[in-house]
C-alpha positions as a printed Julia matrix, in Angstrom:
317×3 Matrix{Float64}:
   4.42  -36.98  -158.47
   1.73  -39.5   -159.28
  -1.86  -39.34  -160.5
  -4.37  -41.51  -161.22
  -7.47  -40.83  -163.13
 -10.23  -43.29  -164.7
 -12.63  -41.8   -167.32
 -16.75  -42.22  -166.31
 -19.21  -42.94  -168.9
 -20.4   -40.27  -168.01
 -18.92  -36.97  -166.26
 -15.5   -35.58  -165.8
 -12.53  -37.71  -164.73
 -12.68  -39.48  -161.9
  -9.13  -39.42  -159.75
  -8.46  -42.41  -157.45
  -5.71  -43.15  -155.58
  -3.24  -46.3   -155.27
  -6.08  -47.73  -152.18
  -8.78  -47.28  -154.79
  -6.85  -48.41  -157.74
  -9.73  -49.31  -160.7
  -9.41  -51.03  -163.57
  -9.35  -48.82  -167.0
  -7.37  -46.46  -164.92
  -4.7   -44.07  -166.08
  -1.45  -44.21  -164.07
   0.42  -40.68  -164.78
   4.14  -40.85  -163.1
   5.96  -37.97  -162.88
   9.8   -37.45  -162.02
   9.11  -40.95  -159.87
  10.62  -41.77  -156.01
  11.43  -45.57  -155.97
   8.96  -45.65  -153.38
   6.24  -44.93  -156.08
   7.75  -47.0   -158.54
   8.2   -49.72  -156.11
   4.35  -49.31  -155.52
   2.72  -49.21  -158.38
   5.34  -52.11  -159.69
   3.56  -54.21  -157.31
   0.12  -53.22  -157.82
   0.25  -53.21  -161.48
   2.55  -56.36  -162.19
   4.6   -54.76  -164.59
   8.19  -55.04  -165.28
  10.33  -52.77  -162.65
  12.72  -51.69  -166.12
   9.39  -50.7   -167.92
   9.19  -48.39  -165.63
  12.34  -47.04  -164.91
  12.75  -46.91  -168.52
  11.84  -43.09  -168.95
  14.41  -41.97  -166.15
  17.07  -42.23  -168.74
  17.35  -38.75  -170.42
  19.2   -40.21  -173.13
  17.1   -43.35  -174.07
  16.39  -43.83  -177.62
  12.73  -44.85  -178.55
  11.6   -48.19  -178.59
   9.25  -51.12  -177.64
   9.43  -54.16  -175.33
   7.11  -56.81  -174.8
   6.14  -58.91  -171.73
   4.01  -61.89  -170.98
   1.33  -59.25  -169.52
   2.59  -55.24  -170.88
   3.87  -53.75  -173.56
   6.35  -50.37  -173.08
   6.48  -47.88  -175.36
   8.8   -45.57  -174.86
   8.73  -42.3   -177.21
  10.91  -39.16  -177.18
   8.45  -36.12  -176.54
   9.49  -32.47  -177.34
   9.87  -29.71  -174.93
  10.32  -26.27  -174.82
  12.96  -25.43  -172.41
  12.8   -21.27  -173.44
  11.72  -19.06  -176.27
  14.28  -20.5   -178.19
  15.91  -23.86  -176.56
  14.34  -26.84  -177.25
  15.01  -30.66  -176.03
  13.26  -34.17  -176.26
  12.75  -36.35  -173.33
  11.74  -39.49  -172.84
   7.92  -40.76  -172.05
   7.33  -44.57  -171.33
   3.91  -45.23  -172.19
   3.01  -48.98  -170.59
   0.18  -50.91  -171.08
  -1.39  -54.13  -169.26
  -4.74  -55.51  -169.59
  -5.96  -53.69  -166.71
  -4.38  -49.85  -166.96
  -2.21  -47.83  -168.73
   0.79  -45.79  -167.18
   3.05  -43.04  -168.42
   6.03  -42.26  -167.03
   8.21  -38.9   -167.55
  10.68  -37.06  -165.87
   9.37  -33.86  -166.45
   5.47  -32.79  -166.42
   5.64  -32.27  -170.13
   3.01  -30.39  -172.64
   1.84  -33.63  -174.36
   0.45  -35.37  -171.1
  -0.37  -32.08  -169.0
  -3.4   -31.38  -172.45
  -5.25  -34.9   -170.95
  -7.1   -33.38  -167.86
 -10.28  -32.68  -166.3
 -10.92  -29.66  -168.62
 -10.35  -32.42  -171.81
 -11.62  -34.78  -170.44
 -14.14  -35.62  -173.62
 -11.43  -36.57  -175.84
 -10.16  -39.37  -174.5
 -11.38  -42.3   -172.32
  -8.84  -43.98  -170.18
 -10.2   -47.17  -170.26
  -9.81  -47.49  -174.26
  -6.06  -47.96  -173.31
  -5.19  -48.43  -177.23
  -6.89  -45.18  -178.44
  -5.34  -43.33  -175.23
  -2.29  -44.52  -176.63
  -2.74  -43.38  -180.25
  -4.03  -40.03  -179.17
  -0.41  -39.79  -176.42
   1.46  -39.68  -179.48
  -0.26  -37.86  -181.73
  -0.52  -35.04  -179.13
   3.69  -35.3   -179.59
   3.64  -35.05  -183.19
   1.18  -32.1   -182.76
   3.76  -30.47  -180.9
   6.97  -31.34  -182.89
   5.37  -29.9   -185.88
   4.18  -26.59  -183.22
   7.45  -26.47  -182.32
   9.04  -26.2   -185.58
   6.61  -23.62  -186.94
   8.26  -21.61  -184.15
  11.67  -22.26  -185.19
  11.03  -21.42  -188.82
   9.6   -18.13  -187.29
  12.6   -17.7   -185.28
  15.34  -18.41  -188.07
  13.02  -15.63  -190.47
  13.67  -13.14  -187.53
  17.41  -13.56  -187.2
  18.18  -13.79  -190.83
  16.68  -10.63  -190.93
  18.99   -9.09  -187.72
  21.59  -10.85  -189.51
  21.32   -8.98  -192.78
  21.31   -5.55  -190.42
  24.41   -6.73  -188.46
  26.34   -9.94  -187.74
  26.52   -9.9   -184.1
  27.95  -13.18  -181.89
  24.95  -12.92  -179.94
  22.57  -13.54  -183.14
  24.74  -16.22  -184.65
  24.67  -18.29  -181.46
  20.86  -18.01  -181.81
  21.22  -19.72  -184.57
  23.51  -22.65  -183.99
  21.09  -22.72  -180.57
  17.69  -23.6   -183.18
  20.18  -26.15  -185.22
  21.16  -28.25  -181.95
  17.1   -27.96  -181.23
  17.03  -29.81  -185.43
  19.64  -31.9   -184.41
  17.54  -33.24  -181.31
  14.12  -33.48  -183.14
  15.83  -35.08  -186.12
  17.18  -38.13  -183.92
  14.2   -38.36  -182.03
  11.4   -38.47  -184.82
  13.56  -41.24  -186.77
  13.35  -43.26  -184.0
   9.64  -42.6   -183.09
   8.63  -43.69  -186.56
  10.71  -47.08  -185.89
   8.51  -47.64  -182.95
   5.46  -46.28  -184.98
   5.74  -48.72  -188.23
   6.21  -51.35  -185.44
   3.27  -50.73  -183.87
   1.77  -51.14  -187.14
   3.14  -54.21  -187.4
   1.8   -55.52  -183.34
  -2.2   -55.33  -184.58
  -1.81  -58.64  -186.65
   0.07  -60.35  -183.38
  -2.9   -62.02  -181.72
  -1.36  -62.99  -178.57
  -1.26  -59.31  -177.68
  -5.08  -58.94  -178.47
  -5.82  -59.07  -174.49
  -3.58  -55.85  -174.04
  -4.06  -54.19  -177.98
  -6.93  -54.68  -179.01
  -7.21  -52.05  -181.95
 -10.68  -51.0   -184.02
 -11.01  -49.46  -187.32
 -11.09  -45.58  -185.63
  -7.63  -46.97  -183.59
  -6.07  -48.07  -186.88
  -6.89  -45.0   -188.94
  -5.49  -43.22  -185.99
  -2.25  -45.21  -185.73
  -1.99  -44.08  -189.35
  -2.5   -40.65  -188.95
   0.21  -40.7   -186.31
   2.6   -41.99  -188.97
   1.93  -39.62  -191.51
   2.25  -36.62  -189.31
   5.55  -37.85  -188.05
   6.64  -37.9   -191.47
   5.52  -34.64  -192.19
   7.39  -33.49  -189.15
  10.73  -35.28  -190.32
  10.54  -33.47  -193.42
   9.86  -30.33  -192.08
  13.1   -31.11  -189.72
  15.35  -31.85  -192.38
  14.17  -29.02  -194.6
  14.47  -26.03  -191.72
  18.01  -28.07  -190.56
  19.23  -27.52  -194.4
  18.27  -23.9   -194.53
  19.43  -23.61  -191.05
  22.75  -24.74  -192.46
  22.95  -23.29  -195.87
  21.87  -19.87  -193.7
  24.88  -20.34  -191.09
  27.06  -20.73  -193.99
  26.15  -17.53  -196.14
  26.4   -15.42  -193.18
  29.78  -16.96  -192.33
  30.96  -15.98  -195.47
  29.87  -12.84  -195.23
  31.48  -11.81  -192.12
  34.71  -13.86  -193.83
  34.26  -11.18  -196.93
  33.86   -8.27  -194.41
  37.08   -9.11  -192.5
  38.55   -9.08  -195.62
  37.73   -5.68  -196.72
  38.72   -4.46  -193.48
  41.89   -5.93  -194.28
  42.21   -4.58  -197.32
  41.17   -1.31  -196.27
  43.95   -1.38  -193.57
  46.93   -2.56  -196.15
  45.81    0.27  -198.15
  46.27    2.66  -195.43
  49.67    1.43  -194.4
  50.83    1.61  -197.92
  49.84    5.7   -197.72
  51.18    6.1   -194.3
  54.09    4.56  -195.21
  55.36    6.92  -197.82
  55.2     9.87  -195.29
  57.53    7.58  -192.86
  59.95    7.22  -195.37
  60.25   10.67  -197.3
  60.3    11.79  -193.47
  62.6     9.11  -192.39
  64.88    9.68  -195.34
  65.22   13.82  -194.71
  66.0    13.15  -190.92
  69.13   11.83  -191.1
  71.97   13.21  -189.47
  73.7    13.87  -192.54
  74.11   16.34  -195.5
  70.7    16.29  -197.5
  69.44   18.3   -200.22
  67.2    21.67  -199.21
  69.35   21.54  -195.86
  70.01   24.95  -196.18
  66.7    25.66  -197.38
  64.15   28.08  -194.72
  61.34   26.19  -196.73
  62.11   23.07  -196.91
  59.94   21.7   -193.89
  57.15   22.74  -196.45
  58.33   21.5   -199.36
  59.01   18.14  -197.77
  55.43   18.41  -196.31
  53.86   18.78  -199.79
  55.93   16.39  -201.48
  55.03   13.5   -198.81
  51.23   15.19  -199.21
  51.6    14.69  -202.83
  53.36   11.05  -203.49
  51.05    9.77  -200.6
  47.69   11.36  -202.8
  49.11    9.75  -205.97
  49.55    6.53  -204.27
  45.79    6.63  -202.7
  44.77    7.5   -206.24
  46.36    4.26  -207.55
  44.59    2.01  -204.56
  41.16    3.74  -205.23
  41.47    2.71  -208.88
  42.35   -0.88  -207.87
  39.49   -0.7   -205.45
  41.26   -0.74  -202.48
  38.71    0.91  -200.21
């Protein structure tokens, strides 16, 4: 799918087409055919690997400069259910004419720039649409995680009813999610701090040219990131620390069963045997008595309470 829009002085976005291609437009590429990428490689003059870039799902954030574009490519979070969550890769590419994006997926961050937002951001101000791409993905790492700290509350507290497979699996499901935001926002604030670093390179000036409001922005960006890496590696360590207490629980509770169970073949046992011992084919004492099924009944009854007596005081059960 591809879209292009250009932002009027005035009114809502305007959307053009690769015929009517403007300059200060907004490229949006999603899940690409060669055929598009072949097109708007040749329209746009930029580098054919800047823009297949993004189709690698596993591609780590980063930055590459040409003659006439600069790629950024970010990870971008995404929600795949109520409770999976996965990063995928955006290449955000600017020349002096436009700016592109390029995803696999139509993803949260870039679906929030449309005709009903239009106000926010002008495509045209290619270094401030930039800023405000990836601040709209820190907004929704740190969204994101809100919802996973919810998540975790509500199965420690099914967990503390009943340790069930399907709740623990739940929770290794919101660790992988950690695991996957962790490794993406590390490398997001690589590419961040060297963006910081691109505003002093002049001979980019023609493609980046940043103002005081894009600077202050940039920052922002970077502080929120590192808000969201803490909050990752905080909710990853309880995550952790909550796996392991409820592992040892169900460890202690296998354990009383089994203790429970030794118990109770100790007491069963001692009927066997008194049992086993008077039904052998032999002479035994009370042979010729008429009572002595009884008797043998309440001395097995007996021996085997004494014996549960001496387990209960041991705590046994």
């Amino acid at each position: 799918m591809l879209k292009i829009y250009k932002s009027m002085e005035t009114g809502p976005l305007k959307e053009l087409t690769l015929k009517s291609l403007e300059k200060g437009a907004w490229i949006n590429i999603v899940a690409p055919t060669p055929y598009e990428l072949k097109v708007v490689g040749n329209l746009t003059q930029v580098e054919p690997d800047f823009l297949r870039s993004a189709l690698d799902n596993e591609e780590r954030s980063h930055t590459d400069i040409e003659d006439n574009s600069i790629m950024i490519l970010t990870n971008v979070p995404v929600m795949r259910t109520f409770e999976s969550y996965d990063t995928l890769p955006l290449a955000i590419i600017l020349t002096p004419d436009y700016i592109i994006t390029v995803c696999l997926e139509d993803t949260p961050v870039i679906s929030d720039f449309n005709e009903r937002t239009y106000r926010s951001f002008r495509t045209f101000k290619k270094t401030r649409f930039l800023f405000q791409i990836l601040y709209k993905s820190v907004t929704y790492y740190l969204k994101y995680l809100r919802q996973i700290d919810k998540l975790s509350d509500e199965i420690e507290a099914r967990l503390r009813e009943s340790t069930e497979n399907r709740e623990i699996l739940r929770l290794l499901e919101l660790q992988k999610a950690l695991t996957y935001f962790n490794a993406s926002l590390r490398s997001n604030g690589a590419v961040l701090e060297k963006l910081m670093r691109l505003r002093s390179n002049h001979s980019l000036q023609n493609i980046i040219k940043l103002y005081e409001e894009d600077e202050d922005l940039l920052e922002d960006v970077i502080i929120e990131n590192k808000q969201a890496r803490e909050m990752v590696e905080m909710y990853s360590t309880i995550l952790a620390r909550l796996a392991d207490t409820f592992s040892s629980i169900m460890s202690n509770n296998l354990n009383l069963v089994m203790r429970f169970l030794a118990a109770m073949t100790i007491i069963l046992a001692i009927p066997t045997v008194i049992s086993s011992f008077f039904g052998m084919n032999v002479e035994v004492p009370m042979s010729e008595n008429p009572l002595a099924f009884l008797d043998i009944c309440i001395l097995a009854v007996f021996l085997a309470g004494i014996c549960a007596t001496v387990l209960w005081r041991k705590n046994m059960f």
